[in-house]
């Protein structure tokens, strides 16, 4: 058996980890850095905190705060120009996947010619980039743990996945305390995104022993802690476990890749403006049910059920798989993930969404079962109305009890 597995960056994990930023920068001989973040992170007071730790170590900062969710290619040139004019010798990204992805893309443009779109794909970036330190503030995407950046190509209306060499962060300071102020709706969406990463990686065609180990531990941590983090954001233990779980999920999908949930989610964000995590969570149980028409997937869902705390010893693989799907749907409901109709998606958008999903080649390729345009339209319709698992046509009738 042959597989590839990589963890792209060195991590310091734990409460207070962010206080190491000054020391980390001085070890890298960085004296003037481009600080990249968005308004939400700034308003949460996190940027000022990080800046003060850097000032204690005499590190100069230049700020770029124009990051927005599902970041478009149009914001990158300004950030890269700022970094070049100010002759920065490093980058610090503070935020969720959007801020860290923008930082990775700007870092590429500091030492490689633009536009960014020419690097869409794997190992397209040729020149070495500057040191990038990532400080994640969501327990979701965890871009610092992957060697890809996801940027929206505004002309082609698709999310580019730029990955491979020179597309990662060098060092991550992962501090669960930074997620305490994360509002419940963002905790829910980003947490369900992380669960989707783990589940899609676990059933992926490219799953391997190391990605499996990370995915299953991630499923356990996230399913045991998401509702508590959502309801009681101050619970540091739940925040800690969500931060750890989402990191392990990213380790899993960085090598095993994702699947049809993410293939549908990207167009849902581009065409309908859905937050990434909501887009994933709304279709996850339905794609699981679709994939479970394959017996191998049912067998894998059995492990997922077990790691979600479900007793499966006396169940067939099909029954255990059904329980896992029900548990995932219930988790999404407990954290109030909307249906696609509640999220504002319109029926007249279904066709363009299905067409665009088929163009998400990497995720379609990694999915354990083949999917047609008709299947995708059906999955979108099911997520639009928020069907019960027992009513799904993919679920065999003896299980519907
Ligand atoms: N690079 C990768 O490996 C990878 C993989 C999958 C998806 N993505 C991309 O990552 C993006 C999603 O990232 P995300 O889900 O982490 O969210 P995000 O970065 O888009 O942030 C979501 C919201 O949370 C706010 N926020 C973040 N941290 C906060 C905090 N501590 N307190 C208060 N508010 C806070 C932000 O201001 C923002 O409004 C999408 O564009 C997605 O396509 C990247
Ligand atoms: Zn995701």
Short mmCIF file of C-alpha atoms and ligand atoms in Angstrom, two decimals:
data_model
loop_
_atom_site.label_atom_id
_atom_site.label_comp_id
_atom_site.label_asym_id
_atom_site.label_seq_id
_atom_site.Cartn_x
_atom_site.Cartn_y
_atom_site.Cartn_z
CA UNK A 1 0.00 0.00 0.00
CA UNK A 2 1.30 3.45 -0.93
CA UNK A 3 0.10 6.75 0.51
CA UNK A 4 1.17 10.34 0.98
CA UNK A 5 0.83 12.17 4.28
CA UNK A 6 2.17 15.54 5.35
CA UNK A 7 1.78 18.04 8.16
CA UNK A 8 3.02 21.32 6.79
CA UNK A 9 3.84 23.45 9.79
CA UNK A 10 5.27 23.41 13.28
CA UNK A 11 2.67 23.96 16.00
CA UNK A 12 2.72 25.33 19.52
CA UNK A 13 -0.65 24.37 21.03
CA UNK A 14 -2.23 25.44 24.31
CA UNK A 15 -3.74 28.25 26.33
CA UNK A 16 -1.45 31.28 26.14
CA UNK A 17 0.46 29.94 23.09
CA UNK A 18 0.05 33.29 21.35
CA UNK A 19 2.37 34.93 23.90
CA UNK A 20 5.27 33.21 22.10
CA UNK A 21 4.85 35.36 18.99
CA UNK A 22 7.70 37.79 19.79
CA UNK A 23 10.17 35.02 20.49
CA UNK A 24 9.14 33.09 17.37
CA UNK A 25 9.64 36.16 15.18
CA UNK A 26 13.04 36.92 16.66
CA UNK A 27 14.12 33.30 16.04
CA UNK A 28 13.14 33.86 12.40
CA UNK A 29 15.01 37.21 12.40
CA UNK A 30 11.79 38.97 11.35
CA UNK A 31 11.77 42.62 12.42
CA UNK A 32 8.94 44.10 10.32
CA UNK A 33 5.88 42.02 9.52
CA UNK A 34 2.69 42.33 7.51
CA UNK A 35 -0.19 41.65 9.88
CA UNK A 36 -3.25 40.22 8.09
CA UNK A 37 -6.71 39.94 9.68
CA UNK A 38 -10.40 40.89 9.27
CA UNK A 39 -12.79 43.23 11.06
CA UNK A 40 -14.39 40.52 13.23
CA UNK A 41 -11.06 39.46 14.68
CA UNK A 42 -10.07 43.07 15.27
CA UNK A 43 -13.36 43.82 17.04
CA UNK A 44 -12.85 40.78 19.26
CA UNK A 45 -9.71 42.56 20.59
CA UNK A 46 -7.39 39.81 19.41
CA UNK A 47 -5.30 41.95 17.04
CA UNK A 48 -4.37 44.49 19.75
CA UNK A 49 -3.38 41.68 22.07
CA UNK A 50 -1.08 40.08 19.48
CA UNK A 51 0.36 43.47 18.52
CA UNK A 52 1.27 44.18 22.13
CA UNK A 53 3.18 40.89 22.39
CA UNK A 54 5.08 41.80 19.23
CA UNK A 55 5.88 45.32 20.39
CA UNK A 56 7.37 43.88 23.59
CA UNK A 57 9.89 42.23 21.25
CA UNK A 58 10.50 45.36 19.14
CA UNK A 59 8.80 43.91 16.04
CA UNK A 60 7.36 46.57 13.73
CA UNK A 61 3.94 45.87 12.15
CA UNK A 62 2.14 46.98 8.98
CA UNK A 63 -1.57 46.13 8.96
CA UNK A 64 -3.75 44.78 6.15
CA UNK A 65 -7.30 44.36 7.45
CA UNK A 66 -9.36 44.02 4.28
CA UNK A 67 -9.99 40.27 4.58
CA UNK A 68 -13.60 39.14 4.02
CA UNK A 69 -15.16 35.64 4.24
CA UNK A 70 -14.74 33.45 1.15
CA UNK A 71 -11.93 35.86 0.14
CA UNK A 72 -11.93 37.12 -3.47
CA UNK A 73 -8.81 37.44 -5.65
CA UNK A 74 -9.50 41.20 -6.01
CA UNK A 75 -8.19 42.07 -2.52
CA UNK A 76 -4.77 40.43 -2.87
CA UNK A 77 -2.84 42.93 -5.01
CA UNK A 78 -3.29 45.77 -2.52
CA UNK A 79 -1.96 43.62 0.33
CA UNK A 80 0.99 42.38 -1.71
CA UNK A 81 1.84 45.94 -2.81
CA UNK A 82 1.77 47.10 0.81
CA UNK A 83 4.09 44.27 1.85
CA UNK A 84 6.53 44.99 -0.98
CA UNK A 85 6.57 48.79 -0.45
CA UNK A 86 7.11 48.36 3.28
CA UNK A 87 9.82 45.72 2.68
CA UNK A 88 8.42 43.37 5.31
CA UNK A 89 10.47 40.30 6.20
CA UNK A 90 7.61 38.13 7.45
CA UNK A 91 3.82 37.72 7.64
CA UNK A 92 1.57 37.14 10.62
CA UNK A 93 -2.00 36.01 9.93
CA UNK A 94 -4.62 36.28 12.68
CA UNK A 95 -8.08 34.83 12.13
CA UNK A 96 -10.07 32.04 10.60
CA UNK A 97 -9.46 30.29 7.31
CA UNK A 98 -10.22 33.45 5.35
CA UNK A 99 -7.48 35.55 6.99
CA UNK A 100 -4.91 32.76 6.88
CA UNK A 101 -5.75 31.93 3.24
CA UNK A 102 -5.38 35.60 2.26
CA UNK A 103 -2.03 35.72 4.08
CA UNK A 104 -0.82 32.63 2.21
CA UNK A 105 -1.90 34.10 -1.14
CA UNK A 106 -0.32 37.51 -0.44
CA UNK A 107 2.85 35.73 0.64
CA UNK A 108 2.95 33.93 -2.73
CA UNK A 109 2.58 37.28 -4.53
CA UNK A 110 5.41 38.90 -2.54
CA UNK A 111 7.98 36.66 -4.24
CA UNK A 112 6.12 35.35 -7.33
CA UNK A 113 4.58 37.37 -10.19
CA UNK A 114 0.79 37.97 -10.22
CA UNK A 115 -2.01 37.40 -10.86
CA UNK A 116 -2.72 34.69 -8.27
CA UNK A 117 -5.01 32.81 -10.68
CA UNK A 118 -2.06 31.33 -12.58
CA UNK A 119 -1.20 29.21 -9.52
CA UNK A 120 -4.59 27.44 -9.33
CA UNK A 121 -3.73 23.75 -8.82
CA UNK A 122 -1.00 21.81 -7.03
CA UNK A 123 2.72 22.73 -6.94
CA UNK A 124 2.35 25.65 -9.35
CA UNK A 125 4.18 28.18 -7.10
CA UNK A 126 7.90 28.23 -7.92
CA UNK A 127 9.66 30.78 -5.69
CA UNK A 128 10.30 30.47 -1.96
CA UNK A 129 7.97 32.62 0.15
CA UNK A 130 8.65 34.64 3.33
CA UNK A 131 8.17 33.23 6.85
CA UNK A 132 4.46 33.02 7.69
CA UNK A 133 3.20 32.65 11.25
CA UNK A 134 -0.47 31.77 11.62
CA UNK A 135 -2.60 32.42 14.67
CA UNK A 136 -5.97 30.67 14.15
CA UNK A 137 -9.01 32.14 15.92
CA UNK A 138 -11.71 29.67 14.78
CA UNK A 139 -12.02 25.95 15.42
CA UNK A 140 -13.00 25.36 11.81
CA UNK A 141 -11.05 25.27 8.57
CA UNK A 142 -7.64 25.45 10.25
CA UNK A 143 -5.86 26.65 7.18
CA UNK A 144 -2.56 26.86 9.09
CA UNK A 145 -2.55 23.05 9.20
CA UNK A 146 -2.87 22.59 5.43
CA UNK A 147 -0.71 23.41 2.44
CA UNK A 148 -3.52 25.01 0.43
CA UNK A 149 -5.12 28.42 0.12
CA UNK A 150 -8.72 28.78 -1.09
CA UNK A 151 -9.35 32.02 -2.99
CA UNK A 152 -12.43 32.95 -5.04
CA UNK A 153 -11.73 33.58 -8.73
CA UNK A 154 -14.23 36.40 -9.20
CA UNK A 155 -14.18 36.23 -13.00
CA UNK A 156 -14.65 32.47 -13.33
CA UNK A 157 -16.94 32.40 -10.27
CA UNK A 158 -15.20 29.49 -8.60
CA UNK A 159 -13.07 28.84 -5.57
CA UNK A 160 -9.49 28.13 -6.59
CA UNK A 161 -7.51 25.64 -4.54
CA UNK A 162 -3.86 26.68 -4.72
CA UNK A 163 -1.72 24.09 -3.00
CA UNK A 164 1.54 22.24 -2.55
CA UNK A 165 4.99 23.78 -2.19
CA UNK A 166 5.20 27.34 -0.78
CA UNK A 167 1.47 27.38 0.08
CA UNK A 168 1.60 26.67 3.80
CA UNK A 169 2.37 28.49 7.04
CA UNK A 170 5.73 27.87 8.72
CA UNK A 171 4.69 28.13 12.35
CA UNK A 172 1.29 28.12 14.04
CA UNK A 173 0.50 29.38 17.52
CA UNK A 174 -2.74 27.59 18.37
CA UNK A 175 -4.33 29.15 21.42
CA UNK A 176 -7.84 27.93 22.41
CA UNK A 177 -8.35 31.05 24.57
CA UNK A 178 -8.60 33.10 21.36
CA UNK A 179 -11.86 31.33 20.47
CA UNK A 180 -13.69 32.28 23.69
CA UNK A 181 -15.32 35.33 22.05
CA UNK A 182 -16.39 33.43 18.94
CA UNK A 183 -20.17 34.03 18.58
CA UNK A 184 -22.44 30.92 18.72
CA UNK A 185 -23.42 31.02 15.02
CA UNK A 186 -19.74 31.09 13.95
CA UNK A 187 -18.85 28.42 16.52
CA UNK A 188 -21.59 26.25 14.96
CA UNK A 189 -20.68 26.83 11.31
CA UNK A 190 -16.92 26.50 11.74
CA UNK A 191 -17.28 23.48 14.04
CA UNK A 192 -19.52 21.68 11.55
CA UNK A 193 -16.98 22.52 8.82
CA UNK A 194 -14.30 20.79 10.88
CA UNK A 195 -16.55 17.76 11.40
CA UNK A 196 -17.14 17.66 7.63
CA UNK A 197 -13.36 17.68 7.07
CA UNK A 198 -12.92 14.68 9.34
CA UNK A 199 -15.84 12.70 7.88
CA UNK A 200 -14.98 13.41 4.25
CA UNK A 201 -11.31 12.56 4.88
CA UNK A 202 -12.29 9.30 6.62
CA UNK A 203 -14.35 8.03 3.67
CA UNK A 204 -12.08 9.55 0.98
CA UNK A 205 -10.51 7.39 -1.71
CA UNK A 206 -7.16 8.79 -0.52
CA UNK A 207 -7.59 7.93 3.17
CA UNK A 208 -4.57 6.30 4.83
CA UNK A 209 -3.74 5.02 8.31
CA UNK A 210 -2.33 8.39 9.49
CA UNK A 211 -5.24 10.36 8.03
CA UNK A 212 -7.70 7.85 9.58
CA UNK A 213 -6.19 8.18 13.06
CA UNK A 214 -6.46 11.96 12.90
CA UNK A 215 -9.97 11.90 11.41
CA UNK A 216 -11.44 9.55 14.01
CA UNK A 217 -9.96 11.43 16.97
CA UNK A 218 -11.25 14.66 15.41
CA UNK A 219 -14.77 13.19 15.06
CA UNK A 220 -14.71 12.14 18.72
CA UNK A 221 -13.51 15.53 19.99
CA UNK A 222 -15.82 17.61 17.81
CA UNK A 223 -19.00 15.56 18.34
CA UNK A 224 -18.43 15.57 22.12
CA UNK A 225 -17.72 19.29 22.43
CA UNK A 226 -19.47 21.27 19.70
CA UNK A 227 -22.84 21.67 21.43
CA UNK A 228 -21.20 22.73 24.70
CA UNK A 229 -18.92 25.25 22.92
CA UNK A 230 -22.00 26.56 21.08
CA UNK A 231 -24.15 26.92 24.20
CA UNK A 232 -21.46 27.96 26.64
CA UNK A 233 -18.66 29.73 24.79
CA UNK A 234 -16.77 30.40 28.01
CA UNK A 235 -16.19 26.71 28.63
CA UNK A 236 -12.45 26.62 28.00
CA UNK A 237 -12.28 22.82 28.05
CA UNK A 238 -14.84 22.59 25.23
CA UNK A 239 -13.00 25.33 23.29
CA UNK A 240 -9.70 23.49 23.83
CA UNK A 241 -11.16 20.22 22.53
CA UNK A 242 -12.75 21.95 19.52
CA UNK A 243 -9.42 23.60 18.69
CA UNK A 244 -7.62 20.26 18.93
CA UNK A 245 -10.31 18.37 17.01
CA UNK A 246 -10.41 20.87 14.16
CA UNK A 247 -6.60 20.76 13.91
CA UNK A 248 -6.57 16.95 13.65
CA UNK A 249 -9.37 17.12 11.06
CA UNK A 250 -7.19 19.43 8.97
CA UNK A 251 -4.23 17.04 9.29
CA UNK A 252 -6.52 14.32 7.95
CA UNK A 253 -7.91 16.17 4.95
CA UNK A 254 -4.64 17.85 4.02
CA UNK A 255 -3.58 14.45 2.66
CA UNK A 256 -6.83 12.48 2.23
CA UNK A 257 -8.64 15.41 0.55
CA UNK A 258 -12.38 16.06 0.81
CA UNK A 259 -15.53 15.02 -1.09
CA UNK A 260 -18.91 15.92 -2.52
CA UNK A 261 -19.96 17.99 0.53
CA UNK A 262 -17.16 20.47 -0.15
CA UNK A 263 -17.74 20.23 -3.91
CA UNK A 264 -21.31 21.51 -3.38
CA UNK A 265 -20.30 23.96 -0.62
CA UNK A 266 -17.91 26.00 -2.74
CA UNK A 267 -20.56 27.03 -5.34
CA UNK A 268 -23.04 27.62 -2.48
CA UNK A 269 -20.62 30.23 -1.09
CA UNK A 270 -19.74 31.75 -4.46
CA UNK A 271 -23.28 31.97 -5.91
CA UNK A 272 -25.41 32.30 -2.76
CA UNK A 273 -22.98 33.86 -0.26
CA UNK A 274 -23.32 31.10 2.34
CA UNK A 275 -20.68 30.93 5.10
CA UNK A 276 -18.39 27.99 4.30
CA UNK A 277 -19.40 25.97 7.37
CA UNK A 278 -23.15 26.45 6.85
CA UNK A 279 -22.77 25.37 3.22
CA UNK A 280 -21.09 22.15 4.36
CA UNK A 281 -23.29 21.36 7.34
CA UNK A 282 -26.54 21.70 5.41
CA UNK A 283 -25.68 18.91 2.96
CA UNK A 284 -23.39 16.69 5.09
CA UNK A 285 -25.97 14.11 6.32
CA UNK A 286 -27.47 13.78 2.84
CA UNK A 287 -24.13 13.24 1.13
CA UNK A 288 -23.28 10.67 3.83
CA UNK A 289 -26.54 8.83 3.02
CA UNK A 290 -25.77 9.01 -0.70
CA UNK A 291 -22.24 7.64 -0.17
CA UNK A 292 -23.58 4.90 2.12
CA UNK A 293 -25.10 3.14 -0.88
CA UNK A 294 -21.53 1.73 -1.06
CA UNK A 295 -20.93 -1.07 1.47
CA UNK A 296 -17.35 0.03 2.07
CA UNK A 297 -18.64 3.43 3.15
CA UNK A 298 -21.19 1.80 5.50
CA UNK A 299 -18.28 -0.02 7.13
CA UNK A 300 -16.41 3.27 7.58
CA UNK A 301 -19.55 4.98 8.92
CA UNK A 302 -19.64 2.28 11.58
CA UNK A 303 -16.31 3.63 12.92
CA UNK A 304 -17.69 7.17 12.73
CA UNK A 305 -20.74 6.13 14.77
CA UNK A 306 -18.53 4.49 17.38
CA UNK A 307 -16.39 7.60 17.71
CA UNK A 308 -19.55 9.68 18.13
CA UNK A 309 -20.32 7.56 21.19
CA UNK A 310 -22.97 5.31 19.60
CA UNK A 311 -23.17 1.67 20.67
CA UNK A 312 -22.82 -0.32 17.43
CA UNK A 313 -21.81 -3.81 18.57
CA UNK A 314 -25.16 -5.43 17.79
CA UNK A 315 -25.80 -3.50 14.60
CA UNK A 316 -25.11 -4.39 10.95
CA UNK A 317 -22.86 -1.99 9.02
CA UNK A 318 -25.95 -0.56 7.29
CA UNK A 319 -27.68 0.06 10.63
CA UNK A 320 -24.57 1.61 12.20
CA UNK A 321 -24.12 3.83 9.16
CA UNK A 322 -27.70 5.01 9.47
CA UNK A 323 -27.11 5.84 13.15
CA UNK A 324 -24.02 7.88 12.25
CA UNK A 325 -25.99 9.86 9.64
CA UNK A 326 -28.80 10.50 12.13
CA UNK A 327 -26.29 11.64 14.77
CA UNK A 328 -24.64 14.08 12.35
CA UNK A 329 -28.05 15.49 11.35
CA UNK A 330 -29.01 15.84 15.02
CA UNK A 331 -25.74 17.64 15.82
CA UNK A 332 -26.38 20.15 12.99
CA UNK A 333 -29.91 20.71 14.34
CA UNK A 334 -28.71 21.23 17.91
CA UNK A 335 -26.45 24.06 16.76
CA UNK A 336 -29.22 25.50 14.56
CA UNK A 337 -27.72 25.03 11.10
CA UNK A 338 -30.33 26.30 8.62
CA UNK A 339 -31.69 24.37 5.64
CA UNK A 340 -30.66 25.72 2.26
CA UNK A 341 -34.06 27.41 1.82
CA UNK A 342 -33.72 29.06 5.25
CA UNK A 343 -30.18 30.18 4.26
CA UNK A 344 -31.64 32.05 1.26
CA UNK A 345 -30.76 29.68 -1.60
CA UNK A 346 -33.30 29.86 -4.46
CA UNK A 347 -34.62 26.98 -6.54
CA UNK A 348 -33.72 28.81 -9.77
CA UNK A 349 -30.05 28.60 -8.67
CA UNK A 350 -30.03 24.79 -8.44
CA UNK A 351 -28.92 24.19 -12.01
CA UNK A 352 -25.92 26.53 -11.95
CA UNK A 353 -24.96 25.13 -8.52
CA UNK A 354 -25.01 21.56 -9.85
CA UNK A 355 -22.96 22.52 -12.94
CA UNK A 356 -20.39 24.32 -10.78
CA UNK A 357 -20.21 21.36 -8.36
CA UNK A 358 -19.14 19.08 -11.22
CA UNK A 359 -16.19 21.45 -11.86
CA UNK A 360 -14.87 20.89 -8.32
CA UNK A 361 -12.66 18.16 -9.72
CA UNK A 362 -10.39 17.43 -6.75
CA UNK A 363 -13.24 16.89 -4.27
CA UNK A 364 -15.35 14.93 -6.78
CA UNK A 365 -12.34 12.71 -7.48
CA UNK A 366 -11.71 11.97 -3.79
CA UNK A 367 -15.35 11.16 -2.98
CA UNK A 368 -15.85 7.41 -2.38
CA UNK A 369 -18.74 7.12 -4.87
CA UNK A 370 -19.35 8.56 -8.31
CA UNK A 371 -21.82 11.38 -8.56
CA UNK A 372 -23.87 12.67 -11.54
CA UNK A 373 -25.50 16.05 -12.10
CA UNK A 374 -28.86 14.44 -11.34
CA UNK A 375 -27.53 13.14 -8.00
CA UNK A 376 -26.24 16.60 -7.12
CA UNK A 377 -29.57 18.22 -7.96
CA UNK A 378 -31.27 15.67 -5.76
CA UNK A 379 -28.84 16.31 -2.86
CA UNK A 380 -29.38 20.07 -3.13
CA UNK A 381 -33.16 19.61 -3.15
CA UNK A 382 -32.99 17.41 -0.02
CA UNK A 383 -30.82 19.95 1.81
CA UNK A 384 -33.11 22.74 0.61
CA UNK A 385 -36.13 21.26 2.38
CA UNK A 386 -34.10 19.68 5.22
CA UNK A 387 -35.55 16.18 4.73
CA UNK A 388 -35.63 13.65 7.57
CA UNK A 389 -32.97 10.96 7.25
CA UNK A 390 -35.67 8.26 7.37
CA UNK A 391 -37.33 9.73 4.26
CA UNK A 392 -34.21 9.63 2.10
CA UNK A 393 -34.42 7.40 -0.90
CA UNK A 394 -30.85 6.20 -0.29
CA UNK A 395 -31.74 4.76 3.11
CA UNK A 396 -33.03 1.19 2.90
CA UNK A 397 -36.52 0.72 4.30
CA UNK A 398 -35.71 -1.79 7.11
CA UNK A 399 -33.53 0.89 8.70
CA UNK A 400 -36.27 3.48 8.84
CA UNK A 401 -37.49 2.83 12.32
N1 LIG B 1 -6.83 26.62 3.42
C1 LIG B 1 -7.54 25.56 3.69
O1 LIG B 1 -7.03 24.51 4.01
C2 LIG B 1 -9.03 25.62 3.59
C3 LIG B 1 -9.76 24.44 3.57
C4 LIG B 1 -11.14 24.52 3.52
C5 LIG B 1 -11.75 25.76 3.49
N2 LIG B 1 -11.00 26.92 3.49
C6 LIG B 1 -11.60 28.27 3.45
O2 LIG B 1 -11.58 28.90 4.73
C7 LIG B 1 -12.63 29.87 4.79
C8 LIG B 1 -13.47 29.67 6.05
O3 LIG B 1 -12.70 29.92 7.18
P1 LIG B 1 -13.35 29.89 8.65
O4 LIG B 1 -14.50 28.98 8.62
O5 LIG B 1 -12.24 29.61 9.61
O6 LIG B 1 -13.96 31.33 8.89
P2 LIG B 1 -13.59 32.84 8.47
O7 LIG B 1 -12.14 33.09 8.51
O8 LIG B 1 -14.29 33.15 7.18
O9 LIG B 1 -14.27 33.65 9.65
C9 LIG B 1 -15.67 33.65 9.85
C10 LIG B 1 -16.09 34.85 10.71
O10 LIG B 1 -15.63 34.65 12.03
C11 LIG B 1 -15.08 35.86 12.54
N3 LIG B 1 -14.11 35.48 13.60
C12 LIG B 1 -13.05 34.68 13.44
N4 LIG B 1 -12.46 34.47 14.62
C13 LIG B 1 -13.16 35.14 15.56
C14 LIG B 1 -13.05 35.26 16.97
N5 LIG B 1 -12.12 34.61 17.67
N6 LIG B 1 -13.95 36.03 17.61
C15 LIG B 1 -14.95 36.65 16.93
N7 LIG B 1 -15.12 36.55 15.58
C16 LIG B 1 -14.23 35.79 14.91
C17 LIG B 1 -14.47 36.53 11.34
O11 LIG B 1 -14.35 37.92 11.54
C18 LIG B 1 -15.50 36.18 10.25
O12 LIG B 1 -16.52 37.13 10.24
C19 LIG B 1 -13.46 29.67 3.52
O13 LIG B 1 -13.10 30.63 2.54
C20 LIG B 1 -13.05 28.28 3.07
O14 LIG B 1 -13.22 28.05 1.68
C21 LIG B 1 -9.67 26.86 3.55
ZN1 LIG B 2 -14.15 23.19 4.83
#
